[in-house]
XYZ file of N, CA and C in Angstrom:
660
model
N 115.485 207.608 -26.477
C 116.282 207.917 -27.660
C 115.399 208.466 -28.782
N 114.174 207.948 -28.873
C 113.246 208.451 -29.885
C 112.916 209.918 -29.656
N 112.736 210.285 -28.391
C 112.445 211.685 -28.057
C 113.615 212.574 -28.465
N 114.810 212.137 -28.171
C 116.003 212.925 -28.471
C 116.214 213.069 -29.973
N 116.115 211.975 -30.712
C 116.310 212.041 -32.160
C 115.252 212.924 -32.810
N 114.025 212.816 -32.330
C 112.943 213.639 -32.867
C 113.175 215.119 -32.574
N 113.700 215.411 -31.385
C 113.961 216.805 -31.008
C 115.045 217.433 -31.875
N 115.847 216.586 -32.514
C 116.909 217.058 -33.398
C 116.427 217.193 -34.842
N 115.130 217.035 -35.031
C 114.552 217.227 -36.353
C 114.509 215.982 -37.215
N 114.811 214.824 -36.650
C 114.796 213.581 -37.407
C 113.375 213.020 -37.485
N 113.042 212.450 -38.633
C 111.766 211.763 -38.789
C 111.949 210.343 -38.275
N 111.275 210.025 -37.177
C 111.535 208.789 -36.428
C 110.342 207.844 -36.468
N 110.644 206.569 -36.668
C 109.665 205.501 -36.502
C 110.086 204.675 -35.301
N 109.203 204.556 -34.324
C 109.465 203.764 -33.119
C 108.632 202.488 -33.191
N 109.306 201.351 -33.183
C 108.636 200.055 -33.322
C 108.672 199.306 -31.997
N 107.516 198.926 -31.508
C 107.429 198.093 -30.305
C 107.341 196.636 -30.751
N 108.441 195.891 -30.584
C 108.475 194.477 -30.948
C 108.614 193.608 -29.707
N 108.363 194.194 -28.548
C 108.463 193.489 -27.273
C 107.093 192.926 -26.906
N 107.047 191.669 -26.485
C 105.779 191.041 -26.129
C 105.087 191.750 -24.965
N 105.855 192.434 -24.131
C 105.268 193.139 -22.995
C 104.618 194.455 -23.407
N 104.911 194.928 -24.616
C 104.264 196.115 -25.186
C 104.440 197.367 -24.329
N 105.595 197.506 -23.696
C 105.812 198.672 -22.839
C 105.970 199.964 -23.648
N 106.561 199.872 -24.828
C 106.771 201.074 -25.633
C 105.461 201.639 -26.142
N 104.569 200.775 -26.633
C 103.287 201.255 -27.140
C 102.438 201.818 -26.003
N 102.559 201.226 -24.806
C 101.833 201.745 -23.640
C 102.345 203.121 -23.261
N 103.679 203.286 -23.340
C 104.286 204.595 -23.049
C 103.816 205.641 -24.055
N 103.754 205.260 -25.332
C 103.293 206.188 -26.364
C 101.822 206.557 -26.156
N 101.014 205.586 -25.767
C 99.601 205.857 -25.488
C 99.451 206.799 -24.301
N 100.332 206.632 -23.310
C 100.313 207.512 -22.146
C 100.595 208.955 -22.550
N 101.556 209.155 -23.447
C 101.855 210.500 -23.950
C 100.629 211.115 -24.614
N 99.990 210.325 -25.461
C 98.820 210.816 -26.183
C 97.703 211.191 -25.214
N 97.471 210.338 -24.214
C 96.409 210.588 -23.237
C 96.669 211.858 -22.436
N 97.954 212.151 -22.191
C 98.315 213.336 -21.407
C 98.488 214.585 -22.276
N 98.349 214.411 -23.579
C 98.481 215.558 -24.474
C 99.913 216.003 -24.696
N 100.877 215.091 -24.483
C 102.285 215.427 -24.699
C 102.591 215.321 -26.196
N 103.174 216.348 -26.792
C 103.489 216.296 -28.228
C 104.354 215.086 -28.581
N 103.940 214.359 -29.596
C 104.659 213.156 -30.013
C 104.829 213.192 -31.528
N 105.886 213.845 -32.018
C 106.047 214.047 -33.459
C 106.543 212.842 -34.237
N 106.787 211.733 -33.581
C 107.229 210.531 -34.287
C 106.059 209.550 -34.406
N 106.277 208.487 -35.169
C 105.264 207.447 -35.369
C 105.630 206.212 -34.552
N 104.653 205.663 -33.833
C 104.873 204.449 -33.049
C 103.960 203.348 -33.568
N 104.535 202.183 -33.839
C 103.750 201.036 -34.299
C 104.150 199.802 -33.499
N 103.287 198.810 -33.510
C 103.569 197.549 -32.824
C 103.647 196.433 -33.855
N 104.759 195.706 -33.867
C 104.970 194.616 -34.813
C 105.526 193.400 -34.076
N 105.269 192.225 -34.631
C 105.771 191.001 -34.007
C 106.323 190.044 -35.049
N 107.270 189.233 -34.613
C 107.836 188.128 -35.400
C 108.310 188.599 -36.768
N 108.002 187.851 -37.817
C 108.515 188.159 -39.149
C 108.024 189.496 -39.674
N 106.899 189.993 -39.150
C 106.370 191.291 -39.581
C 107.340 192.420 -39.263
N 108.174 192.238 -38.264
C 109.171 193.259 -37.939
C 110.075 193.486 -39.151
N 110.525 192.419 -39.747
C 111.415 192.521 -40.912
C 110.673 193.031 -42.151
N 109.549 192.429 -42.470
C 108.860 192.777 -43.715
C 108.302 194.196 -43.698
N 107.713 194.608 -42.589
C 107.112 195.937 -42.516
C 108.158 197.040 -42.398
N 109.207 196.787 -41.636
C 110.276 197.790 -41.519
C 110.919 198.032 -42.872
N 111.143 196.988 -43.636
C 111.720 197.150 -44.971
C 110.859 198.045 -45.850
N 109.539 197.941 -45.702
C 108.628 198.771 -46.498
C 108.721 200.244 -46.116
N 109.067 200.514 -44.852
C 109.013 201.886 -44.343
C 110.367 202.581 -44.277
N 111.443 201.871 -44.582
C 112.786 202.426 -44.432
C 112.964 203.745 -45.183
N 112.451 203.827 -46.407
C 112.671 205.020 -47.230
C 111.950 206.254 -46.707
N 111.028 206.069 -45.754
C 110.202 207.179 -45.293
C 110.681 207.811 -43.985
N 111.741 207.267 -43.384
C 112.192 207.756 -42.080
C 113.704 207.949 -42.045
N 114.131 208.884 -41.204
C 115.565 209.072 -40.972
C 116.101 208.011 -40.023
N 115.327 207.720 -38.979
C 115.732 206.750 -37.955
C 114.578 205.802 -37.658
N 114.897 204.528 -37.535
C 113.922 203.541 -37.082
C 114.492 202.868 -35.840
N 113.771 202.993 -34.733
C 114.211 202.425 -33.456
C 113.265 201.294 -33.085
N 113.823 200.112 -32.852
C 113.015 198.925 -32.568
C 113.294 198.448 -31.142
N 112.266 198.441 -30.317
C 112.382 197.922 -28.953
C 112.010 196.443 -28.985
N 112.980 195.588 -28.689
C 112.773 194.139 -28.822
C 112.616 193.419 -27.495
N 112.738 194.119 -26.391
C 112.675 193.434 -25.103
C 113.983 192.725 -24.791
N 114.030 192.022 -23.684
C 115.283 191.433 -23.222
C 115.426 189.946 -23.422
N 114.632 189.359 -24.327
C 114.710 187.910 -24.536
C 114.983 187.591 -25.998
N 115.473 186.378 -26.209
C 115.723 185.898 -27.569
C 114.388 185.456 -28.160
N 113.807 186.286 -29.023
C 112.502 185.999 -29.606
C 112.582 186.087 -31.127
N 111.530 185.634 -31.789
C 111.454 185.737 -33.245
C 111.470 187.204 -33.669
N 110.887 188.070 -32.859
C 110.862 189.502 -33.177
C 112.267 190.094 -33.139
N 113.047 189.720 -32.124
C 114.417 190.213 -32.021
C 115.241 189.736 -33.209
N 115.141 188.475 -33.534
C 115.925 187.932 -34.645
C 115.530 188.586 -35.972
N 114.238 188.843 -36.151
C 113.788 189.520 -37.365
C 114.331 190.948 -37.417
N 114.328 191.622 -36.280
C 114.823 193.002 -36.221
C 116.300 193.085 -36.586
N 117.080 192.112 -36.145
C 118.517 192.141 -36.396
C 118.856 191.976 -37.873
N 117.938 191.416 -38.643
C 118.215 191.251 -40.076
C 118.059 192.554 -40.852
N 117.406 193.556 -40.252
C 117.189 194.826 -40.962
C 117.822 196.017 -40.238
N 118.589 195.753 -39.196
C 119.158 196.835 -38.385
C 120.607 197.133 -38.743
N 120.982 198.385 -38.561
C 122.373 198.808 -38.699
C 123.109 198.663 -37.376
N 122.349 198.758 -36.294
C 122.948 198.832 -34.964
C 122.121 198.017 -33.978
N 122.798 197.319 -33.073
C 122.149 196.524 -32.029
C 122.728 196.959 -30.698
N 121.887 197.487 -29.816
C 122.345 197.963 -28.511
C 121.764 197.072 -27.423
N 122.660 196.486 -26.612
C 122.239 195.579 -25.549
C 122.629 196.162 -24.191
N 121.668 196.606 -23.392
C 121.994 197.088 -22.045
C 122.104 195.926 -21.064
N 123.138 195.957 -20.241
C 123.340 194.930 -19.212
C 123.346 195.588 -17.843
N 122.679 194.955 -16.886
C 122.717 195.437 -15.515
C 123.837 194.734 -14.750
N 124.685 195.480 -14.057
C 125.711 194.842 -13.236
C 125.064 194.130 -12.046
N 125.808 193.177 -11.518
C 125.331 192.420 -10.352
C 123.964 191.782 -10.622
N 123.833 191.164 -11.782
C 122.598 190.469 -12.101
C 122.899 189.313 -13.046
N 121.910 188.500 -13.261
C 122.074 187.356 -14.162
C 122.311 187.816 -15.601
N 121.938 189.078 -15.901
C 122.147 189.631 -17.246
C 123.567 189.410 -17.728
N 124.527 189.674 -16.842
C 125.932 189.591 -17.228
C 126.288 188.181 -17.688
N 125.692 187.202 -17.047
C 126.063 185.819 -17.353
C 125.361 185.300 -18.609
N 124.508 186.130 -19.223
C 123.910 185.758 -20.506
C 124.727 186.315 -21.671
N 125.871 186.901 -21.371
C 126.669 187.532 -22.426
C 127.097 186.541 -23.501
N 127.375 185.294 -23.118
C 127.766 184.290 -24.108
C 126.626 183.998 -25.078
N 125.401 183.958 -24.563
C 124.240 183.724 -25.426
C 124.043 184.895 -26.383
N 124.250 186.114 -25.883
C 124.118 187.290 -26.738
C 125.175 187.265 -27.836
N 126.392 186.898 -27.478
C 127.475 186.826 -28.460
C 127.143 185.816 -29.553
N 126.536 184.700 -29.173
C 126.137 183.698 -30.156
C 125.048 184.213 -31.079
N 124.094 184.937 -30.509
C 123.023 185.531 -31.308
C 123.575 186.551 -32.298
N 124.515 187.363 -31.834
C 125.130 188.373 -32.697
C 125.896 187.719 -33.843
N 126.586 186.644 -33.534
C 127.335 185.933 -34.585
C 126.390 185.420 -35.674
N 125.260 184.856 -35.258
C 124.284 184.363 -36.227
C 123.690 185.506 -37.044
N 123.356 186.619 -36.357
C 122.722 187.746 -37.035
C 123.668 188.406 -38.027
N 124.935 188.517 -37.664
C 125.916 189.162 -38.538
C 126.152 188.352 -39.805
N 126.004 187.042 -39.713
C 126.150 186.201 -40.900
C 125.061 186.502 -41.924
N 123.902 186.963 -41.441
C 122.787 187.299 -42.326
C 122.749 188.780 -42.686
N 123.320 189.601 -41.838
C 123.280 191.059 -42.015
C 124.670 191.622 -41.741
N 125.461 191.746 -42.786
C 126.865 192.140 -42.622
C 127.039 193.573 -42.126
N 126.042 194.420 -42.302
C 126.172 195.820 -41.885
C 125.906 196.006 -40.384
N 125.419 194.970 -39.720
C 125.051 195.083 -38.311
C 126.276 195.302 -37.429
N 126.201 196.322 -36.574
C 127.233 196.595 -35.577
C 126.572 196.495 -34.199
N 127.163 195.739 -33.304
C 126.550 195.484 -32.001
C 127.338 196.140 -30.873
N 126.596 196.729 -29.936
C 127.189 197.401 -28.784
C 126.526 196.924 -27.502
N 127.275 196.947 -26.426
C 126.707 196.742 -25.095
C 126.938 197.999 -24.273
N 126.067 198.211 -23.298
C 126.207 199.358 -22.403
C 125.757 198.929 -21.011
N 126.422 199.432 -19.998
C 126.038 199.120 -18.620
C 124.878 200.026 -18.229
N 123.781 199.407 -17.823
C 122.556 200.113 -17.461
C 122.236 199.852 -15.989
N 121.555 200.810 -15.362
C 121.216 200.691 -13.934
C 122.479 200.506 -13.092
N 123.513 201.245 -13.445
C 124.786 201.143 -12.726
C 124.676 201.745 -11.332
N 125.314 201.089 -10.375
C 125.320 201.601 -9.010
C 126.324 202.726 -8.840
N 126.078 203.581 -7.848
C 126.962 204.728 -7.612
C 128.230 204.321 -6.878
N 128.186 203.182 -6.188
C 129.339 202.739 -5.405
C 129.591 201.257 -5.608
N 130.755 200.828 -5.166
C 131.093 199.419 -5.220
C 131.815 199.040 -6.501
N 132.162 197.753 -6.587
C 132.951 197.254 -7.716
C 132.115 196.570 -8.790
N 130.799 196.570 -8.624
C 129.940 195.841 -9.554
C 130.098 196.325 -10.999
N 130.189 197.639 -11.175
C 130.316 198.182 -12.533
C 131.610 197.715 -13.187
N 132.687 197.769 -12.427
C 133.979 197.334 -12.971
C 133.980 195.836 -13.263
N 133.338 195.062 -12.394
C 133.260 193.618 -12.612
C 132.482 193.316 -13.893
N 131.411 194.074 -14.112
C 130.610 193.888 -15.323
C 131.412 194.263 -16.564
N 132.136 195.361 -16.486
C 132.968 195.784 -17.631
C 133.987 194.707 -17.986
N 134.576 194.095 -16.976
C 135.597 193.076 -17.212
C 135.034 191.897 -18.005
N 133.751 191.594 -17.787
C 133.111 190.492 -18.517
C 132.680 190.953 -19.906
N 132.025 192.114 -19.974
C 131.458 192.576 -21.239
C 132.509 192.951 -22.282
N 133.654 193.449 -21.831
C 134.684 193.855 -22.793
C 135.291 192.651 -23.522
N 135.037 191.443 -23.006
C 135.557 190.233 -23.639
C 134.528 189.551 -24.544
N 133.336 190.134 -24.636
C 132.279 189.503 -25.418
C 132.578 189.643 -26.908
N 132.763 188.565 -27.635
C 133.123 188.647 -29.055
C 131.994 189.213 -29.906
N 132.356 190.119 -30.805
C 131.382 190.676 -31.738
C 130.539 191.795 -31.186
N 130.736 192.135 -29.899
C 129.932 193.182 -29.258
C 130.867 194.174 -28.572
N 130.793 195.431 -28.948
C 131.692 196.443 -28.401
C 131.081 197.097 -27.166
N 131.827 197.109 -26.083
C 131.363 197.770 -24.858
C 131.560 199.274 -24.986
N 130.486 200.023 -24.811
C 130.564 201.476 -24.914
C 131.083 202.085 -23.612
N 131.784 203.207 -23.709
C 132.288 203.852 -22.498
C 131.194 204.543 -21.689
N 130.050 204.790 -22.291
C 128.943 205.426 -21.571
C 128.354 204.463 -20.543
N 127.824 205.024 -19.461
C 127.163 204.233 -18.420
C 125.867 204.930 -18.022
N 124.797 204.152 -17.891
C 123.505 204.700 -17.464
C 123.278 204.293 -16.009
N 123.109 205.264 -15.152
C 122.980 204.992 -13.726
C 121.591 204.514 -13.315
N 121.532 203.950 -12.131
C 120.266 203.519 -11.540
C 119.633 204.754 -10.893
N 118.666 205.350 -11.589
C 118.100 206.619 -11.143
C 116.574 206.585 -11.215
N 115.927 207.143 -10.191
C 114.474 207.230 -10.177
C 113.959 208.113 -11.305
N 114.798 209.023 -11.765
C 114.371 209.956 -12.807
C 113.891 209.229 -14.052
N 114.506 208.096 -14.381
C 114.120 207.359 -15.578
C 112.730 206.743 -15.432
N 112.487 206.066 -14.314
C 111.167 205.451 -14.102
C 110.089 206.513 -13.926
N 110.422 207.627 -13.285
C 109.456 208.715 -13.118
C 109.066 209.313 -14.464
N 110.056 209.492 -15.331
C 109.782 210.051 -16.656
C 108.881 209.114 -17.460
N 109.176 207.821 -17.399
C 108.375 206.830 -18.126
C 106.930 206.841 -17.642
N 106.747 206.908 -16.331
C 105.396 206.919 -15.760
C 104.601 208.136 -16.214
N 105.302 209.220 -16.516
C 104.646 210.443 -16.960
C 104.532 210.526 -18.478
N 104.968 209.462 -19.169
C 104.913 209.466 -20.622
C 105.944 210.370 -21.254
N 107.050 210.601 -20.561
C 108.067 211.523 -21.038
C 109.382 210.806 -21.332
N 110.212 211.447 -22.144
C 111.596 211.048 -22.285
C 112.394 211.818 -21.253
N 113.547 211.312 -20.868
C 114.300 211.943 -19.782
C 114.710 213.367 -20.134
N 114.929 213.667 -21.417
C 115.342 215.026 -21.789
C 114.192 216.018 -21.689
N 112.964 215.517 -21.517
C 111.801 216.402 -21.382
C 111.517 216.746 -19.925
N 112.273 216.169 -19.005
C 112.077 216.443 -17.589
C 113.007 217.569 -17.133
N 112.725 218.097 -15.954
C 113.524 219.203 -15.433
C 114.269 218.826 -14.154
N 114.311 217.534 -13.864
C 114.883 217.113 -12.593
C 116.347 216.749 -12.631
N 116.639 215.506 -12.912
C 117.977 214.947 -12.771
C 118.846 215.270 -13.989
N 119.727 216.243 -13.843
C 120.590 216.648 -14.958
C 121.607 215.555 -15.305
N 122.003 214.775 -14.305
C 122.957 213.695 -14.577
C 122.328 212.630 -15.463
N 121.060 212.339 -15.219
C 120.359 211.359 -16.047
C 120.286 211.835 -17.492
N 119.980 213.111 -17.665
C 119.921 213.688 -19.015
C 121.284 213.615 -19.689
N 122.331 213.952 -18.957
C 123.673 213.961 -19.537
C 124.116 212.548 -19.926
N 123.682 211.538 -19.175
C 124.039 210.151 -19.495
C 123.411 209.717 -20.819
N 122.146 210.064 -21.002
C 121.469 209.708 -22.254
C 122.057 210.487 -23.429
N 122.369 211.743 -23.198
C 122.986 212.554 -24.256
C 124.340 211.963 -24.656
N 125.110 211.524 -23.672
C 126.429 210.944 -23.955
C 126.288 209.652 -24.748
N 125.315 208.818 -24.367
C 125.081 207.576 -25.091
C 124.668 207.865 -26.531
N 123.777 208.822 -26.703
C 123.350 209.220 -28.049
C 124.523 209.661 -28.898
N 125.357 210.521 -28.350
C 126.476 211.067 -29.122
C 127.447 209.972 -29.546
N 127.697 209.033 -28.664
C 128.605 207.930 -29.005
C 128.014 207.075 -30.125
N 126.751 206.721 -29.991
C 126.114 205.839 -30.969
C 126.018 206.478 -32.348
N 125.535 207.699 -32.393
C 125.263 208.294 -33.697
C 126.494 208.913 -34.334
N 127.434 209.379 -33.553
C 128.681 209.850 -34.151
C 129.458 208.682 -34.732
N 129.420 207.534 -34.044
C 130.103 206.346 -34.575
C 129.438 205.884 -35.855
N 128.093 205.954 -35.873
C 127.364 205.517 -37.059
C 127.686 206.403 -38.256
N 127.716 207.719 -38.023
C 128.040 208.650 -39.093
C 129.454 208.413 -39.584
N 130.390 208.221 -38.636
C 131.780 207.989 -39.018
C 131.934 206.737 -39.857
N 131.188 205.695 -39.505
C 131.276 204.449 -40.261
C 130.771 204.634 -41.675
N 129.718 205.437 -41.850
C 129.175 205.639 -43.193
C 130.109 206.485 -44.039
N 130.775 207.453 -43.417
C 131.706 208.273 -44.169
C 132.913 207.468 -44.610
N 133.308 206.516 -43.773
C 134.474 205.710 -44.110
C 134.176 204.741 -45.245
N 132.911 204.335 -45.358
C 132.533 203.377 -46.401
C 131.262 203.857 -47.089
N 131.355 204.893 -47.926
C 130.169 205.453 -48.562
C 129.476 204.433 -49.451
N 128.145 204.531 -49.502
C 127.365 203.598 -50.292
C 126.302 204.374 -51.050
N 126.077 204.039 -52.289
C 125.085 204.710 -53.096
C 123.949 203.744 -53.391
N 122.730 204.152 -53.049
C 121.581 203.299 -53.273
C 120.664 203.975 -54.282
N 120.272 203.265 -55.302
C 119.441 203.831 -56.359
C 118.139 203.052 -56.447
N 117.023 203.789 -56.588
C 115.752 203.097 -56.749
C 115.439 202.931 -58.233
N 114.267 202.386 -58.546
C 113.940 202.094 -59.930
C 113.860 203.344 -60.795
N 113.566 204.497 -60.172
C 113.475 205.742 -60.924
C 114.814 206.451 -61.042
N 115.875 205.747 -60.596
C 117.236 206.260 -60.642
C 117.391 207.565 -59.852
N 116.639 207.671 -58.748
C 116.789 208.788 -57.832
C 117.434 208.267 -56.560
N 118.350 209.043 -55.943
C 119.003 208.554 -54.733
C 118.013 208.379 -53.597
N 118.181 207.311 -52.848
C 117.337 207.034 -51.689
C 118.123 207.360 -50.436
N 117.523 208.127 -49.504
C 118.271 208.502 -48.304
C 118.506 207.291 -47.418
N 119.618 207.301 -46.720
C 119.974 206.198 -45.825
C 119.212 206.359 -44.512
N 118.693 205.264 -44.002
C 117.964 205.259 -42.743
C 118.709 204.396 -41.740
N 118.917 204.926 -40.535
C 119.521 204.127 -39.483
C 118.432 203.328 -38.801
N 118.601 202.017 -38.748
C 117.682 201.155 -38.016
C 118.422 200.588 -36.819
N 117.881 200.797 -35.640
C 118.547 200.332 -34.423
C 117.633 199.414 -33.648
N 118.152 198.278 -33.215
C 117.391 197.353 -32.368
C 117.878 197.495 -30.929
N 116.937 197.625 -30.010
C 117.286 197.766 -28.593
C 116.644 196.640 -27.820
N 117.406 196.046 -26.891
C 116.818 195.012 -26.047
C 116.573 195.566 -24.653
């Protein structure tokens, strides 16, 4: 998503708040291979996610925070400063049965951050069988979290792109994989824009100059 937003001319900050540090490793891989990386990538943990992101909000159009797939202090800190929370679930896995825990986390986070909007998306979806539909039936009932109509398939193209330090839109192989990410992007950001237009907000700094709005998104 960082690659796509950057390609659209957005000034992007990518935050690795996952203990496994996969995002920062991916960014280092890009640098080592000489792949152009016009966004900024930083690594933050725990309460620093909240305090440091707040300091940098005015300098970026989009801030994307990778929090990993567990309930950690970093994830909770990220949710206090985010506009959007995206939770990918894999069908036919234990992920689906953690939906109640995610709903509880979202309820707590929303009490502290009223602007937070939470979404779920089916990731690593199979091409056949009823697993995807079974997952949808569970996720659509999760309180406080909206199931997106987009689906990300289980494709080698994604892991291959990551290994090469690339985003999927920078590859020339699987067009379906690219179209899935593009569809997810369009749903997320068009909804975000629509929400802001419906409820305009004016933010003024001490010099009485308007401050641009920054979208902060937390991803697990």
